[in-house]
Short mmCIF file of C-alpha atoms in Angstrom, two decimals:
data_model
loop_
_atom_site.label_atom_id
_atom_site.label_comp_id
_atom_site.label_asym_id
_atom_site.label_seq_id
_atom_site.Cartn_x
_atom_site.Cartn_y
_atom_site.Cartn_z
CA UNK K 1 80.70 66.75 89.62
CA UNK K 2 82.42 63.09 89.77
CA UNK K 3 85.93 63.13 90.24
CA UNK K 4 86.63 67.23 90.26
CA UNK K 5 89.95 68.97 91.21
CA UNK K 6 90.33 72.09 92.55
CA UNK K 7 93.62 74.73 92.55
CA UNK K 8 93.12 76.73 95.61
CA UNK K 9 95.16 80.12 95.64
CA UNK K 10 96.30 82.48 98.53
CA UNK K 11 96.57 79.18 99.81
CA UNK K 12 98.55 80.24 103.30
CA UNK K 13 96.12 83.38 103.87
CA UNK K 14 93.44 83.44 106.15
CA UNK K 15 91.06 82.86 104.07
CA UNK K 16 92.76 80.35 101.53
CA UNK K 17 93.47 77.90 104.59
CA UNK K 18 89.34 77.59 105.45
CA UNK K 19 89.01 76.76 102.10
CA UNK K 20 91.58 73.97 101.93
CA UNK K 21 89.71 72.94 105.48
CA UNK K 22 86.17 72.57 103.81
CA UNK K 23 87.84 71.00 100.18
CA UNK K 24 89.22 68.05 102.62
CA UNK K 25 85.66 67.57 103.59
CA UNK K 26 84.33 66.93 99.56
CA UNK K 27 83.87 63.77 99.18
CA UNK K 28 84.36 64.05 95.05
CA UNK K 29 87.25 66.04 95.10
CA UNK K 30 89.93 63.88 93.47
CA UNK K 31 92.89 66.62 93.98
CA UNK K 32 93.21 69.41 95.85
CA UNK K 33 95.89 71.72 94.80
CA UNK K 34 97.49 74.44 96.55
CA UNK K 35 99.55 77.05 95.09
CA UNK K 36 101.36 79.33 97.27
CA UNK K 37 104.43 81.23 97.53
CA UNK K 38 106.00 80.76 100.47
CA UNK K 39 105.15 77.50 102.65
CA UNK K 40 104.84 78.68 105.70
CA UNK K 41 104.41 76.67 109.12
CA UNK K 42 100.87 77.63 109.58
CA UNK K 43 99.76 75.82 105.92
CA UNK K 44 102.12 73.12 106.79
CA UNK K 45 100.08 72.60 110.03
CA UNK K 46 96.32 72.96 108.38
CA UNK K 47 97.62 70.41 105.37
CA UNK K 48 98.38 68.20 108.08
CA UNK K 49 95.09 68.41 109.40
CA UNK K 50 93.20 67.16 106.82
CA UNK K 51 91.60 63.93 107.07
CA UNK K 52 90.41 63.17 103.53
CA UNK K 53 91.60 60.51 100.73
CA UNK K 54 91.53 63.64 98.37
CA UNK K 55 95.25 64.04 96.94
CA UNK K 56 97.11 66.93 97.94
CA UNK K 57 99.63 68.79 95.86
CA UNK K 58 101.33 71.61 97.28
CA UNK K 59 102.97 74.29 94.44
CA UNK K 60 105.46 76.99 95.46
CA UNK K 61 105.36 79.65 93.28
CA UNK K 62 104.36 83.48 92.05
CA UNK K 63 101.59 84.38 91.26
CA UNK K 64 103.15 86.81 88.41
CA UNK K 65 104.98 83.66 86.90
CA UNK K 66 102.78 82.71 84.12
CA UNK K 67 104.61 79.54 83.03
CA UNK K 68 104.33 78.16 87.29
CA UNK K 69 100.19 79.15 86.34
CA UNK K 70 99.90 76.60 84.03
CA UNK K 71 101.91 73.90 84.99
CA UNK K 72 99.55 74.44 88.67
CA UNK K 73 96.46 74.53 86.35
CA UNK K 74 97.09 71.45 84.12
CA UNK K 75 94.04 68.23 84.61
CA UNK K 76 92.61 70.57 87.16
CA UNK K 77 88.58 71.20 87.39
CA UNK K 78 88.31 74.67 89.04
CA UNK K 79 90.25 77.19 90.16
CA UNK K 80 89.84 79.21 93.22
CA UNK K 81 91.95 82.62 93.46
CA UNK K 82 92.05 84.30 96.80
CA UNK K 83 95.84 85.63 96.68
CA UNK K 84 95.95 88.93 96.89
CA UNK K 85 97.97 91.73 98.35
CA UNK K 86 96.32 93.84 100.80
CA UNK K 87 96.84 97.27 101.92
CA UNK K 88 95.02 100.41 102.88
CA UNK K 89 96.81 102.15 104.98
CA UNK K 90 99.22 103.14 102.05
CA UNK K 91 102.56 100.88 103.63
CA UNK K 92 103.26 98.59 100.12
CA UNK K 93 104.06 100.09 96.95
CA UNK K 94 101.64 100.95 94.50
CA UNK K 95 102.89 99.04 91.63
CA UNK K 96 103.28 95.80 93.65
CA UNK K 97 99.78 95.93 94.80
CA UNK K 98 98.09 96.50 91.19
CA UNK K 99 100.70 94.22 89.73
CA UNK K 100 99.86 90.65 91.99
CA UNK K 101 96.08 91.93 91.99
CA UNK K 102 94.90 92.46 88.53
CA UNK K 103 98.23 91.56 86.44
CA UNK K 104 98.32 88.48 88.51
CA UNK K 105 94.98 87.97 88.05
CA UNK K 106 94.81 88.13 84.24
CA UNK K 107 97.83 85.65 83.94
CA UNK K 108 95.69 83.20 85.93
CA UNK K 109 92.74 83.48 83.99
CA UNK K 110 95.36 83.26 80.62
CA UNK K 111 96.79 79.89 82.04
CA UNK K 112 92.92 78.41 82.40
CA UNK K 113 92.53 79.28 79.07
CA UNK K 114 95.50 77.70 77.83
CA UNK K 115 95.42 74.37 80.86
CA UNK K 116 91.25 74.19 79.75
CA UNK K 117 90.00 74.92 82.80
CA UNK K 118 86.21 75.23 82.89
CA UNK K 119 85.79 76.90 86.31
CA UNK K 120 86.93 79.97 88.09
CA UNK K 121 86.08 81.64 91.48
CA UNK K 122 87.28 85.34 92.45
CA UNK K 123 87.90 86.48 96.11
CA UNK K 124 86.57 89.96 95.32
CA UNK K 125 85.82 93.08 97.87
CA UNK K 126 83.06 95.27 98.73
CA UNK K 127 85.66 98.02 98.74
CA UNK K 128 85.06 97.55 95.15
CA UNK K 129 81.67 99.57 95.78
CA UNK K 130 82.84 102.08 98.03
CA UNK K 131 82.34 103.58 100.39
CA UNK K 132 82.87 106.66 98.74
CA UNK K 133 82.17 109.40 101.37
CA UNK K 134 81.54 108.36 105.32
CA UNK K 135 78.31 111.21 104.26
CA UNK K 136 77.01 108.02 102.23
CA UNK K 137 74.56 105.82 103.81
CA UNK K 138 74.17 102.23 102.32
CA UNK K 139 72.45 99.76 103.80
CA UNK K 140 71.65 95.94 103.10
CA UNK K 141 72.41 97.37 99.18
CA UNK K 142 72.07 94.81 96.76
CA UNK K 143 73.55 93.64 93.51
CA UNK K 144 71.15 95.63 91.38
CA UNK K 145 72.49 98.73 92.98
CA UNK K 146 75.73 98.79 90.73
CA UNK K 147 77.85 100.43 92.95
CA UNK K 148 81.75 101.34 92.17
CA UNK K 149 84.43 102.79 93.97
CA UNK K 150 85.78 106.21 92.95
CA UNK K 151 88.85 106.37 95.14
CA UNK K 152 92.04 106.14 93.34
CA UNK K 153 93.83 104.06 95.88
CA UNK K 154 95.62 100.83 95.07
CA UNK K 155 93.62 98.40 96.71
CA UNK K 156 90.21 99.26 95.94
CA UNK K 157 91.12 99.90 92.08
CA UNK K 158 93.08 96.73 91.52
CA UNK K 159 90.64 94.61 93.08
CA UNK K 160 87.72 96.33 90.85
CA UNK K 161 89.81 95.95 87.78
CA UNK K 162 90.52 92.41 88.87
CA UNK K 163 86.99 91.75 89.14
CA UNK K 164 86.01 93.45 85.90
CA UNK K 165 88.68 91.30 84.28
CA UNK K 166 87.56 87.88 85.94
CA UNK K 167 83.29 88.32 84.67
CA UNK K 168 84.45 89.78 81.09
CA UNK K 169 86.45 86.16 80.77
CA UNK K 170 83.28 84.47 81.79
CA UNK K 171 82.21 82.66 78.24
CA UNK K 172 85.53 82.50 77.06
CA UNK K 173 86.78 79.42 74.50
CA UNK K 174 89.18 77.51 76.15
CA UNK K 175 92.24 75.45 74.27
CA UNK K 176 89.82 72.17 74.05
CA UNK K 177 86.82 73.99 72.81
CA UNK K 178 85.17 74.43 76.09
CA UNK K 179 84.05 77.08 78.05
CA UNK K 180 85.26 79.48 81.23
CA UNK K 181 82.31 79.79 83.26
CA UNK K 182 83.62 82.59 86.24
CA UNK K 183 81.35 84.69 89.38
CA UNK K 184 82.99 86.72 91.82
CA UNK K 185 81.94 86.90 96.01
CA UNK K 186 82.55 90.23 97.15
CA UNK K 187 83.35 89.58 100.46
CA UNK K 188 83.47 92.51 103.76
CA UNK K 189 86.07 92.14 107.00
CA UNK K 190 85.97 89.15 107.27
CA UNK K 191 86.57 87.64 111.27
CA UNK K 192 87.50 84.40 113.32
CA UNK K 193 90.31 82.39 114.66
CA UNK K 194 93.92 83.27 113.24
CA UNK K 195 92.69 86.85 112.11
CA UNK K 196 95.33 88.28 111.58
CA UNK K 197 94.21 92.31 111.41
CA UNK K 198 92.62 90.75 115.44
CA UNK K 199 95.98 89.80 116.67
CA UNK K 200 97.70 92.79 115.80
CA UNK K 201 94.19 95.38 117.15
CA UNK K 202 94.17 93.12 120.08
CA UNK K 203 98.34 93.41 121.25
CA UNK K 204 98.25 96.92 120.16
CA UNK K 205 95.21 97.55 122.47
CA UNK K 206 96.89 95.72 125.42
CA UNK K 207 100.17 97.66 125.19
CA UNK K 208 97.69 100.60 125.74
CA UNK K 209 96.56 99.29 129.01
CA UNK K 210 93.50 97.09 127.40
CA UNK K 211 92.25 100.33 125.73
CA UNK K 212 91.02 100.24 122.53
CA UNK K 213 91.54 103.84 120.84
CA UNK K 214 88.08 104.88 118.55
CA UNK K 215 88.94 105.16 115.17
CA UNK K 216 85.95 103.25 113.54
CA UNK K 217 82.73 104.24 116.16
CA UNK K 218 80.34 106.17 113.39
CA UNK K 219 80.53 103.15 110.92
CA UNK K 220 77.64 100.34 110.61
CA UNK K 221 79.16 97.12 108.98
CA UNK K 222 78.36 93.79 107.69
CA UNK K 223 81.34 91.66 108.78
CA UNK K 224 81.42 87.53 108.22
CA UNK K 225 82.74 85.30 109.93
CA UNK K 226 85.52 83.00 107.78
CA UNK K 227 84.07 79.84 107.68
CA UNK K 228 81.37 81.19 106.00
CA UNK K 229 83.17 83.24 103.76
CA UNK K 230 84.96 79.75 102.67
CA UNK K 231 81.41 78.02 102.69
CA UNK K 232 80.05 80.72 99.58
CA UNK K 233 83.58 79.60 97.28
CA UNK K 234 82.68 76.35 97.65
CA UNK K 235 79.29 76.59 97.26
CA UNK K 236 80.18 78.74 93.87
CA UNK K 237 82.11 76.15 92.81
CA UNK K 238 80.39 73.43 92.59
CA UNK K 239 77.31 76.03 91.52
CA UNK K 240 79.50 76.80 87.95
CA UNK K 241 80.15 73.26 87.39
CA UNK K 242 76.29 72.21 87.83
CA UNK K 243 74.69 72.15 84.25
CA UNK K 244 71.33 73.48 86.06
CA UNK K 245 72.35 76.28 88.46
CA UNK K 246 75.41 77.27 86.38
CA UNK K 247 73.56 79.76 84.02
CA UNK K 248 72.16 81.72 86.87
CA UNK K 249 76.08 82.27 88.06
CA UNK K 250 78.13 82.46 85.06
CA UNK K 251 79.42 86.43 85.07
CA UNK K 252 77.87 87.33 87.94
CA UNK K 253 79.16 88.88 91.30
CA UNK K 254 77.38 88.28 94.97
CA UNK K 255 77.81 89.66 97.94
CA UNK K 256 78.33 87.69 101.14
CA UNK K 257 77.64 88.14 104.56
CA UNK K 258 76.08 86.22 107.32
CA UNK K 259 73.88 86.88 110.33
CA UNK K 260 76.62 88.72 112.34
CA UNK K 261 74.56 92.14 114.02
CA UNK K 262 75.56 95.00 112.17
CA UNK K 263 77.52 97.50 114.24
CA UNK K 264 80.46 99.92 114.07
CA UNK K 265 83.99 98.15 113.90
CA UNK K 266 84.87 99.57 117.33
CA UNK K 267 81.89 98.08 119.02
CA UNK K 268 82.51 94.65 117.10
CA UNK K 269 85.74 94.38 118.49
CA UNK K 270 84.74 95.25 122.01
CA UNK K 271 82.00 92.31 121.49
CA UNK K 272 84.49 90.05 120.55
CA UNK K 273 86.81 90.99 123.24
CA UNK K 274 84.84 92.13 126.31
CA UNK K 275 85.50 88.88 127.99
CA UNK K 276 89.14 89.46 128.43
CA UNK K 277 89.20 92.99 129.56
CA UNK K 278 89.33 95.32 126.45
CA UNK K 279 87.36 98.08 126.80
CA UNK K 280 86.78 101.41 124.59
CA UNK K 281 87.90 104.26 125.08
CA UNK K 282 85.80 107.24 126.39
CA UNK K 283 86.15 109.86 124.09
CA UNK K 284 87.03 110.04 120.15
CA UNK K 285 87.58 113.38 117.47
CA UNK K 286 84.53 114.36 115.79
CA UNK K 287 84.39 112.40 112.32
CA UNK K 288 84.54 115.72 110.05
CA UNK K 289 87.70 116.68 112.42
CA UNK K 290 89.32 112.90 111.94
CA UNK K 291 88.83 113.36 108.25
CA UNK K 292 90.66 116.68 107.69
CA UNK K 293 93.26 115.71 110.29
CA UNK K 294 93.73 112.75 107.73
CA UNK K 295 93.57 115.27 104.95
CA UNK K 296 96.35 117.24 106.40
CA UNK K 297 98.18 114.12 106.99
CA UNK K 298 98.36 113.22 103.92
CA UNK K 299 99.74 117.03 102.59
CA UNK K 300 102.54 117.08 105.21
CA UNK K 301 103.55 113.82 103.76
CA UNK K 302 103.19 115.06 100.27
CA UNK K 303 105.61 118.09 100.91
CA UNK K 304 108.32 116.18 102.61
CA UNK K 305 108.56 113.51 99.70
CA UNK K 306 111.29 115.07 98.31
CA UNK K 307 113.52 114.73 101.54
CA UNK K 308 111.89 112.52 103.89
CA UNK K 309 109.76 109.32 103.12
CA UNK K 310 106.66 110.00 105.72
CA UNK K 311 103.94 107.67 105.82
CA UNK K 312 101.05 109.21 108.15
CA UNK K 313 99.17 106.78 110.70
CA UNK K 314 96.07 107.39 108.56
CA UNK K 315 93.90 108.53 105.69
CA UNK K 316 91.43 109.96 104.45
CA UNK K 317 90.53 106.70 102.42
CA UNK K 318 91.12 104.22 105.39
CA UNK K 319 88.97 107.16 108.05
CA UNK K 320 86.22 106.59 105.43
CA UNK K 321 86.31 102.98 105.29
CA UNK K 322 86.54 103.09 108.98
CA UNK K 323 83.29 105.00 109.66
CA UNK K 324 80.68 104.98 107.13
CA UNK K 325 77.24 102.82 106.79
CA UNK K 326 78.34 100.62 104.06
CA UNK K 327 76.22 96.91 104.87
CA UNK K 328 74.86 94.26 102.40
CA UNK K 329 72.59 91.44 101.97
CA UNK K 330 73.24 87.97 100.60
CA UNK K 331 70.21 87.11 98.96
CA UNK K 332 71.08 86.96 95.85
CA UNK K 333 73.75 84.34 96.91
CA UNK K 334 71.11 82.80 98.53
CA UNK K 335 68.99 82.32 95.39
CA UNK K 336 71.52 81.38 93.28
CA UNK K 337 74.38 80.18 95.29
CA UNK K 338 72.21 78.12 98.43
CA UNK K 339 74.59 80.13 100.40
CA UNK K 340 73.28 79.45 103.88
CA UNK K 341 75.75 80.73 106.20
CA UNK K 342 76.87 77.38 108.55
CA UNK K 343 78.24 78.74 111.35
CA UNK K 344 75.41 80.89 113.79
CA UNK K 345 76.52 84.26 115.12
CA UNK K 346 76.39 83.38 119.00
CA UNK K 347 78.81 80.01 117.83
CA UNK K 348 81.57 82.19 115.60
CA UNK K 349 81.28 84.85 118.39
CA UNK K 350 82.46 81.98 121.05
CA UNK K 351 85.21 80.56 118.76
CA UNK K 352 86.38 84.17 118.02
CA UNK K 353 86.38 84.84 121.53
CA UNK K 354 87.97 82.03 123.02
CA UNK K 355 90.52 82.27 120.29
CA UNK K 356 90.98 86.08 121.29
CA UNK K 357 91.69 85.02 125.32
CA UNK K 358 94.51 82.95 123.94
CA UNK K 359 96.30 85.51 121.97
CA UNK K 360 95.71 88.14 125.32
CA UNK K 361 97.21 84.69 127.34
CA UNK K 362 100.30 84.77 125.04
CA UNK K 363 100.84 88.52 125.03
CA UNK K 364 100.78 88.32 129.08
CA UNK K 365 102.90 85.77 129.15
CA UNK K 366 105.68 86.71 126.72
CA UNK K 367 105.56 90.22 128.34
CA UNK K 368 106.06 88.37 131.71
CA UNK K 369 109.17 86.60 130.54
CA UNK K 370 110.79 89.80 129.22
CA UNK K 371 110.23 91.48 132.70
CA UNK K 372 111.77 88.48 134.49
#
């Protein structure tokens, strides 16, 4: 791959920033191009980061404008798409969700048709395969197993359509005669530094005395940590653009994990956060109970639509995503990918940590100056 370029988007996200981290490290990356819609502080501070001769180009724009897609995807090697809206607790609207996730999506893939672009990696999700009841049990499934979602929320359905879309493009002709090779990485919660979904579990839990309430404690999970979730894009990368492993790739979808212990979501983040005084809380409903409470939830806020705009704390769809076995194995990505995941359990468990104790630091100490 001499002389590549790569458009990263989703650039600002979580993920989308350990990606631009480990694209500063290729040594034949040429450009590295970042398309984003709002430039927020945090990219502004990983950009500056990077220690690399690699050009950087930095593109504001939506991911719905389709003449912005392919100006951002002219001379450019391979595209990596990790923007995405996402919600599962029912708070954005459904139209907004569906249209950045698959009509976004499909304008992307329209503007490396048009630009020529050769390669293109999805940011897909396992809730693309479920779970479909917290009755299910799936563990380590594989890809062979063809599992699919059935709920009908936004989320899950826009990123399965989004996915269908991306492998049905694989083969495509492109304007200059070539051809779109595309794979999607399904990819579970995925943890570490700057987590987002942390910082907001770990204030809430503080403001409740350093009590963390059980609402996921009957699932078993696969998470990963980030820096190995941004390891297996660009590891799929380069894989499409190498004449020899790219066969094995084109059209296909992998799961990834790493070597994180599989446990419920509750117990994770008590690992994670032990060290700083969270603790779980004693006692939680039955699951069948949680579920129909959700169920119920959901009804009251059905009825009152036509007067009042409630939005319930949970539902049924998030209490099953929350507590059911749903775990995977990466060995398919390891045969075809060489996804080796680089950073050990105990080592993303310290980082995590650490990185945890400074957010609890914070919250103590902005809480401090308020009572002052």
């Amino acid at each position: 791959m001499p002389g590549w370029s790569c458009l990263v988007t989703g650039a600002g996200g979580f993920l989308g920033r350990r990606i631009i981290r480990m694209l500063g490290q290729e040594k034949e990356l040429q450009e590295l191009r970042v398309y984003i819609r709002t430039f927020k502080p945090i990219l502004k501070e990983e950009l500056s980061k990077l220690q690399t001769k690699t050009k950087v180009t930095v593109l504001q724009g939506d991911i719905l404008d389709a003449q912005c897609l392919r100006r951002a995807c002219q001379g450019i090697s391979a595209v990596i798409h990790t923007a995405a809206v996402i919600d599962v607790s029912g708070v954005i609207p459904r139209q907004t969700i569906v249209d950045v996730n698959v009509k976004g999506t499909q304008l992307l893939l329209d503007a490396c048709v048009e630009a020529s672009v050769p390669v293109f990696v999805y940011s897909s999700s396992i809730s693309v395969a479920g779970p479909n009841s917290y009755k299910e049990v799936i563990r380590n499934a594989s890809e062979e197993e063809h599992l699919e979602s059935t709920w009908p929320d936004p989320y899950s359905y826009s990123k399965k359509m989004a996915e269908k879309a991306v492998l049905a493009a694989n083969g495509c002709t492109l304007k200059n005669g070539g051809t779109l090779h595309t794979c999607a990485l399904r990819l579970p919660f995925i943890y570490g530094e700057e987590c987002q979904s942390t910082s907001f579990a770990i204030k809430a839990t503080l403001k409740n005395n350093g009590i963390h309430k059980k609402l996921a404690t009957f699932s078993v999970v696969s998470p990963v940590y980030v820096d190995n979730a941004a390891w297996a894009h660009i590891l799929a990368a380069r894989g499409l653009q190498d004449p020899k492993k790219s066969p094995s790739i084109q059209g296909q979808f992998y799961y990834i994990s790493d070597d994180t212990p599989h446990q419920s979501y509750d117990d994770f983040f008590c690992t994670l956060s032990k060290e700083w005084g969270i603790r779980l809380s004693t006692w939680s409903l039955p699951l069948p109970l949680l579920y129909w409470l959700a169920f119920l939830l959901e009804m009251v806020s059905f009825l009152l639509r036509p007067v009042y705009s409630y939005r319930p704390p949970f539902n049924r769809h998030l209490v099953t995503l929350l507590n059911s076995v749903f775990t995977f194995s990466y060995k398919k990505a390891q045969r075809d990918l060489g996804y080796e995941p680089r950073v050990s359990w105990e080592e993303a468990k310290q980082k995590t940590s650490e990185w945890i104790g400074t957010v609890v630091k914070q919250y103590k100490e902005t809480l401090s100056s308020k009572t002052q």
